[in-house]
Coordinates of N, CA and C in Angstrom, one line a residue:
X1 N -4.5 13.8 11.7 CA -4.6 13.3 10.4 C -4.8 11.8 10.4
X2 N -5.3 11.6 9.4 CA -5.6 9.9 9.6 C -4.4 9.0 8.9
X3 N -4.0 8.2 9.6 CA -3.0 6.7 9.2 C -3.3 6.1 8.2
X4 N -3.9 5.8 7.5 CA -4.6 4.5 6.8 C -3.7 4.1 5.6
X5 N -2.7 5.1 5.0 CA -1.8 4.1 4.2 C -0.5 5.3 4.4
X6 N 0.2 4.3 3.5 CA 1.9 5.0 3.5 C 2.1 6.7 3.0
X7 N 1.2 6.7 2.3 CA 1.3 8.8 1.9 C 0.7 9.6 2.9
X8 N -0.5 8.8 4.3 CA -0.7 9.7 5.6 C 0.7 9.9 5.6
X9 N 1.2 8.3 6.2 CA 2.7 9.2 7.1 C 3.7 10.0 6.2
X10 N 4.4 9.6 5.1 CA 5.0 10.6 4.3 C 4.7 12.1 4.9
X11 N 3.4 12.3 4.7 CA 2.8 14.0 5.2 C 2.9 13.7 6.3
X12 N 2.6 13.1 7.2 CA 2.6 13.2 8.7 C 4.4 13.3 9.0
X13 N 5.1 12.8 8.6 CA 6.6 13.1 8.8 C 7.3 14.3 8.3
X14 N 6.7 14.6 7.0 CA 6.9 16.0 6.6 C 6.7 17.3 6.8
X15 N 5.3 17.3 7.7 CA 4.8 17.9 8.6 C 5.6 18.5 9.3
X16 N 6.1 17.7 10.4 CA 6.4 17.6 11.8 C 7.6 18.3 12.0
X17 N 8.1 17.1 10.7 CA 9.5 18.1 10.8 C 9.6 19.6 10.0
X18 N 8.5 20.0 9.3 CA 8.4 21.6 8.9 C 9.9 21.7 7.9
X19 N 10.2 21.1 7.5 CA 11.7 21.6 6.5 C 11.1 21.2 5.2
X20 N 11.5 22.0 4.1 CA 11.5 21.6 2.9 C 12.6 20.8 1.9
X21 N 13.5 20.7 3.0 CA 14.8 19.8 2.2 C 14.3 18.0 2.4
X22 N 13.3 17.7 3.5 CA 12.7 16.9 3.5 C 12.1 16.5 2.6
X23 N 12.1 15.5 1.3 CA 11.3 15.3 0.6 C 10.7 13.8 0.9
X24 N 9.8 13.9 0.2 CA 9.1 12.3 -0.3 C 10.2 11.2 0.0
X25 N 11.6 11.2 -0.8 CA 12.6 10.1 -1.4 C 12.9 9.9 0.7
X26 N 13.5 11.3 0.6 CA 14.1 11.6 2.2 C 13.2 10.3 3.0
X27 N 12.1 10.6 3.0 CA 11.4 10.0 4.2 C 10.8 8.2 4.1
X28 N 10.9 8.1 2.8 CA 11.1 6.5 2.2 C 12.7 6.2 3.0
X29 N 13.7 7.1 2.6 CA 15.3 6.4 3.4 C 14.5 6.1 4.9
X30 N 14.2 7.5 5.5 CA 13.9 7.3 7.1 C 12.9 6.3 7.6
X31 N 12.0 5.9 6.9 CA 11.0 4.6 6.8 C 11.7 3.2 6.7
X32 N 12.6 3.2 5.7 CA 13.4 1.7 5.8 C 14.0 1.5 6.9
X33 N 14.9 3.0 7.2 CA 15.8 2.6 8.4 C 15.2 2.6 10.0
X34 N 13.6 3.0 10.3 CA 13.5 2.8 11.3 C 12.6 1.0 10.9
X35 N 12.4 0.7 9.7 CA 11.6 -0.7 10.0 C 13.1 -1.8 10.4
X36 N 14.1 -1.0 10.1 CA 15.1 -2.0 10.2 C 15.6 -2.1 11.6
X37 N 15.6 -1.0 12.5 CA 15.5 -0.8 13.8 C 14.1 -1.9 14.4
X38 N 13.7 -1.9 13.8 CA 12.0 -3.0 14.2 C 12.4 -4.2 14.3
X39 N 12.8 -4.5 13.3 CA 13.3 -5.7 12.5 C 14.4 -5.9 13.8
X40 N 15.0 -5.3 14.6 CA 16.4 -5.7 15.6 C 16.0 -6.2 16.7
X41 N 14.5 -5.1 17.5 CA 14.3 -4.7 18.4 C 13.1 -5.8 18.6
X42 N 11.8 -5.5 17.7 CA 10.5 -6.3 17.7 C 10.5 -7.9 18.1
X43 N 9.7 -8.4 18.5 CA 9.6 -9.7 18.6 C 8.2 -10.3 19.1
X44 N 7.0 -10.1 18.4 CA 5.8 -10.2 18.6 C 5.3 -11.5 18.5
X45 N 3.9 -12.1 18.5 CA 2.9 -13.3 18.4 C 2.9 -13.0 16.5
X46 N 2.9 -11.6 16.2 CA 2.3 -11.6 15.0 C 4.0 -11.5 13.8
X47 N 5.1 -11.7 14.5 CA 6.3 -12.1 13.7 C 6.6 -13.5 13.7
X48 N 6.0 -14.2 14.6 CA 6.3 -15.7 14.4 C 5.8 -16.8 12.9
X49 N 6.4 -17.8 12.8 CA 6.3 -18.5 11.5 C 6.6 -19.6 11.7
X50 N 5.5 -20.5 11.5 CA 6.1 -21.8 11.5 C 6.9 -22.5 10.5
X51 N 8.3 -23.4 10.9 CA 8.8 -23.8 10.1 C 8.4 -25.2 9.9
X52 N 7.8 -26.0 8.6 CA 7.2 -27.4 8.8 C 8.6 -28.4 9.1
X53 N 8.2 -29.6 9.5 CA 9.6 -30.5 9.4 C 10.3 -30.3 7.8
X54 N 11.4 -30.7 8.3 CA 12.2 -30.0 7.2 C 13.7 -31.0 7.6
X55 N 14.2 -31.6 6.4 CA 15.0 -32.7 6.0 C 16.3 -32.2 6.2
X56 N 17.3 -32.1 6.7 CA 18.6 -31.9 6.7 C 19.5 -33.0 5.8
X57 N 20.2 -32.0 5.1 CA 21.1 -32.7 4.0 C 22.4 -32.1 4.3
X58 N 23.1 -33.2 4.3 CA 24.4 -32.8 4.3 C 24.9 -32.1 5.2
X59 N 24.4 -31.8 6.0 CA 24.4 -31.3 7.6 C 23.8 -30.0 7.6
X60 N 22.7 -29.6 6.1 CA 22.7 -28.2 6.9 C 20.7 -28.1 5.8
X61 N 20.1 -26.8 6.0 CA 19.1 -26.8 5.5 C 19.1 -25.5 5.2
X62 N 18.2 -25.2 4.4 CA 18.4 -23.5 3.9 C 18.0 -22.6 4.6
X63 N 18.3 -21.6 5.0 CA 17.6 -20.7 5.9 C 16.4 -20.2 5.6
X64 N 15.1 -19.9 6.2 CA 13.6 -19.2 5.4 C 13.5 -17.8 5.7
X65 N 13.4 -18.2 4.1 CA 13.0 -16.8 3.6 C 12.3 -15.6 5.3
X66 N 13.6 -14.0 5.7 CA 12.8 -13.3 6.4 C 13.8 -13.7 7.7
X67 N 14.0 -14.9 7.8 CA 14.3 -15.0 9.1 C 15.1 -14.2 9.8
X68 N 14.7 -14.2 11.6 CA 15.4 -13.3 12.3 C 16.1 -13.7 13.0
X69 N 15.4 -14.2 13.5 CA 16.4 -15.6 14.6 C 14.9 -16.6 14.9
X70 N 15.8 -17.5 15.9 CA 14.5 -19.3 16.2 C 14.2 -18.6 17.7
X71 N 12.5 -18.8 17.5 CA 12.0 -19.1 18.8 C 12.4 -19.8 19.4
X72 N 11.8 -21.0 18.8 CA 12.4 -22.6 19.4 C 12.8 -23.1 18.0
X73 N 13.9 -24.3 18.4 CA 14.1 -24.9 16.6 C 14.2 -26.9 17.5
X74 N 13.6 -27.7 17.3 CA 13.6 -29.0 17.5 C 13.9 -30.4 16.3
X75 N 14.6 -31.1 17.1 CA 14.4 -32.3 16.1 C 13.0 -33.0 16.5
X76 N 12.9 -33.4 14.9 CA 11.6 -34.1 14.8 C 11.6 -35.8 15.2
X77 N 10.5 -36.7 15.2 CA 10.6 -38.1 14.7 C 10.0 -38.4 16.2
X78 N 10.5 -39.7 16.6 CA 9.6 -40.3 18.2 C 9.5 -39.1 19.4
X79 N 10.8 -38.8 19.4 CA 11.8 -38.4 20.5 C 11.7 -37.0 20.0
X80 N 11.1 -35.5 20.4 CA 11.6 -34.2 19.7 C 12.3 -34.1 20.7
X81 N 13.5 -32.8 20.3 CA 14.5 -32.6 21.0 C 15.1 -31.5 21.2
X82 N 14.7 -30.2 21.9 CA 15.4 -28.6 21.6 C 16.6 -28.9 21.4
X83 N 17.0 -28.0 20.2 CA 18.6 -27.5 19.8 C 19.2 -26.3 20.2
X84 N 20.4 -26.4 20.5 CA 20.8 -25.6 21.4 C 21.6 -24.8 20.3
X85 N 22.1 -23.4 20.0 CA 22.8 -22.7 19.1 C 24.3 -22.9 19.6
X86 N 25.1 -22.9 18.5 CA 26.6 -22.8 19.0 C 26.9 -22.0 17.8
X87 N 28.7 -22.1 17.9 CA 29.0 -21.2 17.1 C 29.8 -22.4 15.9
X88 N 29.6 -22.0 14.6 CA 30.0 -22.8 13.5 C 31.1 -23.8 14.1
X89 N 32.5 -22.8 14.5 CA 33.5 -24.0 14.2 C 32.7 -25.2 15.8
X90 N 32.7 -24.8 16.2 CA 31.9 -26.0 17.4 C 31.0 -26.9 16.5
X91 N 30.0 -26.7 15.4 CA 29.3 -27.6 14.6 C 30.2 -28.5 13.9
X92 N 31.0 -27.6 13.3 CA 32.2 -27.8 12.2 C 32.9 -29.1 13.0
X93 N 33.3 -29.1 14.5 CA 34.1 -30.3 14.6 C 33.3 -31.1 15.4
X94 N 32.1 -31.5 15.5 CA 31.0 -32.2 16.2 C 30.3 -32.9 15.2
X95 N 30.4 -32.4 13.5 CA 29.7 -32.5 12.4 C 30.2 -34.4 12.7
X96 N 29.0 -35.4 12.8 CA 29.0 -36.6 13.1 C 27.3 -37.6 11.9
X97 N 27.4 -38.3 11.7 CA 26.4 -39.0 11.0 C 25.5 -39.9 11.9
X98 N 24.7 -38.8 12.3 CA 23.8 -39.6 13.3 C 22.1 -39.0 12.7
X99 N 20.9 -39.5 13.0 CA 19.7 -38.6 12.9 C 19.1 -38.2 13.9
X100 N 20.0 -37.8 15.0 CA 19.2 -36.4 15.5 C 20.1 -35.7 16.1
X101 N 19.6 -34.5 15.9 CA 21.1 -33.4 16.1 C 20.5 -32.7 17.3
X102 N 21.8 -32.0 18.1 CA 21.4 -31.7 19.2 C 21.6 -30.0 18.6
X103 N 22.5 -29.8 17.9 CA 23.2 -28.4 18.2 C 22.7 -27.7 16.8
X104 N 22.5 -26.4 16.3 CA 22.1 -26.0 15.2 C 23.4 -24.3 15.4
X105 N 24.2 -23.9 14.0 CA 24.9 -22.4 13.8 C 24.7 -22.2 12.7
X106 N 24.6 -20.7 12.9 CA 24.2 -20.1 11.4 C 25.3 -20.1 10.7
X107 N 25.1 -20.5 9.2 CA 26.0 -20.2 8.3 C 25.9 -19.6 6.7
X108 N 25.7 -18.3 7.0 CA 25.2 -18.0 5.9 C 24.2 -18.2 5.3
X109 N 23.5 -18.4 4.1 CA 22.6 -18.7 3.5 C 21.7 -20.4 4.2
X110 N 22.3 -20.7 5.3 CA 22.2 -21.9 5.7 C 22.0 -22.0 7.1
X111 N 21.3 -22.9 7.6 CA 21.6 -23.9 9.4 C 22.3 -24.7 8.9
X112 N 23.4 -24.9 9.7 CA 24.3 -25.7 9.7 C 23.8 -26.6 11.1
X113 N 23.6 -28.2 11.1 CA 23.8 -28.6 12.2 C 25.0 -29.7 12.7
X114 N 25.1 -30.1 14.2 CA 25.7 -31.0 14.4 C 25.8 -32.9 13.9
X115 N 25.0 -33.0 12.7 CA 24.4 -34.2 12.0 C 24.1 -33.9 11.1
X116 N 24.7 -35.0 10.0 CA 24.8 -35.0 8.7 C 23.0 -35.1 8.1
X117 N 22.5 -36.1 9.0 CA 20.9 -36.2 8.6 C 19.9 -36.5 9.7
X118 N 18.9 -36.4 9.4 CA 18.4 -36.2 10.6 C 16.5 -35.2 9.6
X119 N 15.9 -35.0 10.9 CA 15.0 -33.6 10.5 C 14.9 -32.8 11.5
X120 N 14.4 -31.8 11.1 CA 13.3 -30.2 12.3 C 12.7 -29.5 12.1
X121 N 12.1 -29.1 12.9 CA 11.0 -28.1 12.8 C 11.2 -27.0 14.0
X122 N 10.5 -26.0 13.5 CA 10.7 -24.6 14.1 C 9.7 -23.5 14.4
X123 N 9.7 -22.3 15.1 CA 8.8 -21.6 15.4 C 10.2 -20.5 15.4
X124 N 9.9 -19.1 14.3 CA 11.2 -18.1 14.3 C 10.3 -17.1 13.6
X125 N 11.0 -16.0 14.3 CA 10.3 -14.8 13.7 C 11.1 -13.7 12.5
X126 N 10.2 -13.7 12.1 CA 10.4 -13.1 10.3 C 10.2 -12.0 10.3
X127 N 10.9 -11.3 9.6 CA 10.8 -9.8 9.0 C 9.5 -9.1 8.9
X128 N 9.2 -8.2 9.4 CA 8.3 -7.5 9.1 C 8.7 -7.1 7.4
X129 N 6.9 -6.8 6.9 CA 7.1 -6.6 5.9 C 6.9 -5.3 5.4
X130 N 8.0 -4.5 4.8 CA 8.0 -3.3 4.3 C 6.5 -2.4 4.0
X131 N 6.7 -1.4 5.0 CA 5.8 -0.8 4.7 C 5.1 -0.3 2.8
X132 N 6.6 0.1 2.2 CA 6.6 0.5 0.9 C 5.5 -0.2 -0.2
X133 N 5.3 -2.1 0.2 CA 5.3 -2.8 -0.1 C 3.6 -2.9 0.3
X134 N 2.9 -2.4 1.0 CA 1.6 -2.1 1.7 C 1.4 -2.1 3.2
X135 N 0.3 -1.0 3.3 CA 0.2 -1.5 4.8 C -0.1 -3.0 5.7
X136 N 0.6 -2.6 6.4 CA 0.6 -4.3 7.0 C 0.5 -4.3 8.8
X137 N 0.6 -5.3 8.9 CA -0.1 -5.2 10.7 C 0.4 -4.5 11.8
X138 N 1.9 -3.9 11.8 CA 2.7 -3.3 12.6 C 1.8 -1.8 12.5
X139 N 2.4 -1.4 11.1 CA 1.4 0.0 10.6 C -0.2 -0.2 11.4
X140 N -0.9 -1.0 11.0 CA -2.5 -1.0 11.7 C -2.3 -0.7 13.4
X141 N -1.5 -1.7 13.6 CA -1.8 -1.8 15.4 C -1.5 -1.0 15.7
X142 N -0.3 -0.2 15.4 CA 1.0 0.9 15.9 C 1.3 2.2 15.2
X143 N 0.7 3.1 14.3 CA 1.1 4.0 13.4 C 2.0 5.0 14.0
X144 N 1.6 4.8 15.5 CA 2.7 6.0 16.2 C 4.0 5.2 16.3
X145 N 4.1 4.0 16.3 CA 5.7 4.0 16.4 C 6.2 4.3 14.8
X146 N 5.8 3.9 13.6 CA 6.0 4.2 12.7 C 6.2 5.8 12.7
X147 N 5.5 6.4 13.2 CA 5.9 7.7 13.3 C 7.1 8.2 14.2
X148 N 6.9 7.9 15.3 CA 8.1 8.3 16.1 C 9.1 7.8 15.5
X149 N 8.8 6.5 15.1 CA 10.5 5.6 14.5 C 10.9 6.7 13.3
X150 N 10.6 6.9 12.4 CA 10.4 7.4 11.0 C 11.4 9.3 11.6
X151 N 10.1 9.9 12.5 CA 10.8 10.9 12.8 C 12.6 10.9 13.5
X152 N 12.3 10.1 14.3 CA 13.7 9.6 15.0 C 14.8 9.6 13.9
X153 N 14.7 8.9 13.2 CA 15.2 8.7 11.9 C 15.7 10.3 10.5
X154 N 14.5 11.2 10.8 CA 14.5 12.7 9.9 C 15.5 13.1 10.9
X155 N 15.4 13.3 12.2 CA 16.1 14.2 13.0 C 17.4 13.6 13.5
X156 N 17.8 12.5 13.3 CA 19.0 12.3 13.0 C 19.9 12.7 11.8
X157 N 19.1 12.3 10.9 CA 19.3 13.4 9.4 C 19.6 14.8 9.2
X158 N 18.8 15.4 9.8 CA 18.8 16.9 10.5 C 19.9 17.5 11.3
X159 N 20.2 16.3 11.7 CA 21.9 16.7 13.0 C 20.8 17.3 14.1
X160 N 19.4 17.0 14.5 CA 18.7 18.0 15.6 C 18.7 16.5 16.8
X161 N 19.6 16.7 17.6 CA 19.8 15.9 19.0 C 18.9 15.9 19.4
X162 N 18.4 17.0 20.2 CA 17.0 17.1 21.2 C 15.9 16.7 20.7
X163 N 15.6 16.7 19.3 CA 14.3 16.1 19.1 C 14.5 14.6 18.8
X164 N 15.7 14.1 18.0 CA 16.6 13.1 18.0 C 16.1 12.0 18.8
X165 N 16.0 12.7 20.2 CA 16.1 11.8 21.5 C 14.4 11.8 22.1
X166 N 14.1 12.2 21.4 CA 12.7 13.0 22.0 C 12.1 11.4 21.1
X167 N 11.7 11.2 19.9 CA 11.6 10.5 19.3 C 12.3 8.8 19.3
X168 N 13.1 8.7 19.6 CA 13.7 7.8 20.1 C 13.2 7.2 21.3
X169 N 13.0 8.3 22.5 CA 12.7 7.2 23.8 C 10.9 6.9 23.5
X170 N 10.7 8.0 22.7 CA 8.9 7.7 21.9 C 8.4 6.1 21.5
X171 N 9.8 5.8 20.5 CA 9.6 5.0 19.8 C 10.1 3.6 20.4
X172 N 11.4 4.0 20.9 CA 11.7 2.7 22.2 C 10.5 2.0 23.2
X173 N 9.6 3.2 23.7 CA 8.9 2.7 24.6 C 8.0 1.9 24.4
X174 N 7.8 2.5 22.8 CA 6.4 1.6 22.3 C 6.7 0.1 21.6
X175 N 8.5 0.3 21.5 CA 8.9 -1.5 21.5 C 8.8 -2.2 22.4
X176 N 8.8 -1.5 23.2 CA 9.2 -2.5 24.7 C 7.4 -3.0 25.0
X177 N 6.9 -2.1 25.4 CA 5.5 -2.0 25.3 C 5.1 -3.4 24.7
X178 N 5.1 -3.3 22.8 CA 4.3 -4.7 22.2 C 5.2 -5.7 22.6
X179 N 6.5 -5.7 22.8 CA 7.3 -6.8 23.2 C 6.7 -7.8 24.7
X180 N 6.4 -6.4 25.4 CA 5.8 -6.9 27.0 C 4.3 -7.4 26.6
X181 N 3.6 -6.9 25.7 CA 2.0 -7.1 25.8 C 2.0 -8.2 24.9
X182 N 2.7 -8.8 24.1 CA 3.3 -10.3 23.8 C 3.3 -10.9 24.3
X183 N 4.6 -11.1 24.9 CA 4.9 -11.9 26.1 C 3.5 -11.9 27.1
X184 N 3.3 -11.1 27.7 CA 2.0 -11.4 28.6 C 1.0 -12.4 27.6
X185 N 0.4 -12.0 26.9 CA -0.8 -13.0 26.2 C 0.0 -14.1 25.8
X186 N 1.0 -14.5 25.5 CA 1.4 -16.0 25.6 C 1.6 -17.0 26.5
X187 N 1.6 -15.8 27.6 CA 1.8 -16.1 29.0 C 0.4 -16.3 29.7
X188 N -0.6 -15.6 28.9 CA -2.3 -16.0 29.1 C -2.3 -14.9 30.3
X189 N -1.4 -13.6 30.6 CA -1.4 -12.4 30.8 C -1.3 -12.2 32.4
X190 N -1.8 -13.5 32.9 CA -1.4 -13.3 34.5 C 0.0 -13.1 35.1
X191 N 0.0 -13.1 36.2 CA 1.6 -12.9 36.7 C 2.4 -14.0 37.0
X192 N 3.6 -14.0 36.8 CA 4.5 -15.4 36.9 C 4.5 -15.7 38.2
X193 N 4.5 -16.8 38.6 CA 4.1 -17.2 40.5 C 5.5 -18.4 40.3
X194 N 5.8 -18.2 41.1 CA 6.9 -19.2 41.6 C 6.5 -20.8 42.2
X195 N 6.7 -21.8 41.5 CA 6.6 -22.7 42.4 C 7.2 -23.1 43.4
X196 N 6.2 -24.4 44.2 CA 7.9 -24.5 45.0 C 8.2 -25.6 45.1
X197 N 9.6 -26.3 44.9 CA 10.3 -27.5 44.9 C 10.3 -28.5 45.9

């Protein structure tokens, strides 16, 4: 059957798994919870986002909209400079008034950094965006992990282990897969060679 929007897979999920306690609602739950599995796992060319320079106040900036975690996150100005993650209370007693910070922790709704002011900029990858919401590029490139993820998700529901797992290593493989075919084309796809010192 053909992919092309969210009610193929609905029927392609309801299909497969052959039960009629499966409904429509059912398989919207198993849809969120496998994009949320994506959302843990994924890490593509096509989840990245640039973050523009961006002003630090008060030692911290707001976190954007989606975010998953930082590619890379840098201070801006003559000198850029990778920031290294720590954990809050380490910002918390380093918090100094300088403009350029070395250290960046999450805090809630926030980056917290080690400097009251300062700026940065960033390259972090963002949420996939809900299928419910339209098809979008994961769905185009990939409809079978959406599927295997989705099913993995019914037959956990189901209490059915063996297909459970069946689905799972399906849908694992085809993470690791775009994760690796990523990585290579950033890499410009040849093989890493060792230099020598």
């Amino acid at each position: 059957m053909p992919f092309s929007t969210y009610s193929d897979l609905r029927t392609s999920v309801q299909s497969w798994v052959a039960s009629a306690d499966v409904t429509t609602g059912l398989v919207d739950d198993f849809v969120v919870l496998a994009e949320a599995k994506f959302n843990r796992r994924l890490r593509t060319v096509e989840m990245e986002t640039a973050m523009s320079e961006t002003a630090i106040s008060s030692g911290v900036i707001a976190r954007p909209a989606g975010l998953l975690e930082f590619k890379a996150i840098w201070s801006t100005g003559a000198e850029q400079q990778a920031l290294q993650q720590a954990t809050l209370e380490f910002i918390q007693r380093q918090q100094a008034v300088s403009a350029r910070p070395k250290w960046y922790a999450w805090d809630g709704a926030n980056i917290r950094f080690d400097r009251t002011s300062g700026s940065v900029a960033a390259t972090y990858y963002t949420k996939i965006t809900a299928l419910a919401s339209g098809v979008q590029w994961l769905y185009t490139a990939s409809p079978d992990l959406y599927l295997w993820g989705t099913l993995e998700q019914a037959y956990i529901w189901r209490k059915d282990a063996t297909n459970e797992a069946v689905m799972r290593s399906r849908a694992e493989g085809l993470i690791d897969e775009l994760n690796g075919r990523s990585a290579a084309n950033q890499l410009g796809g040849g093989p890493l060679i060792a230099r020598a010192r």
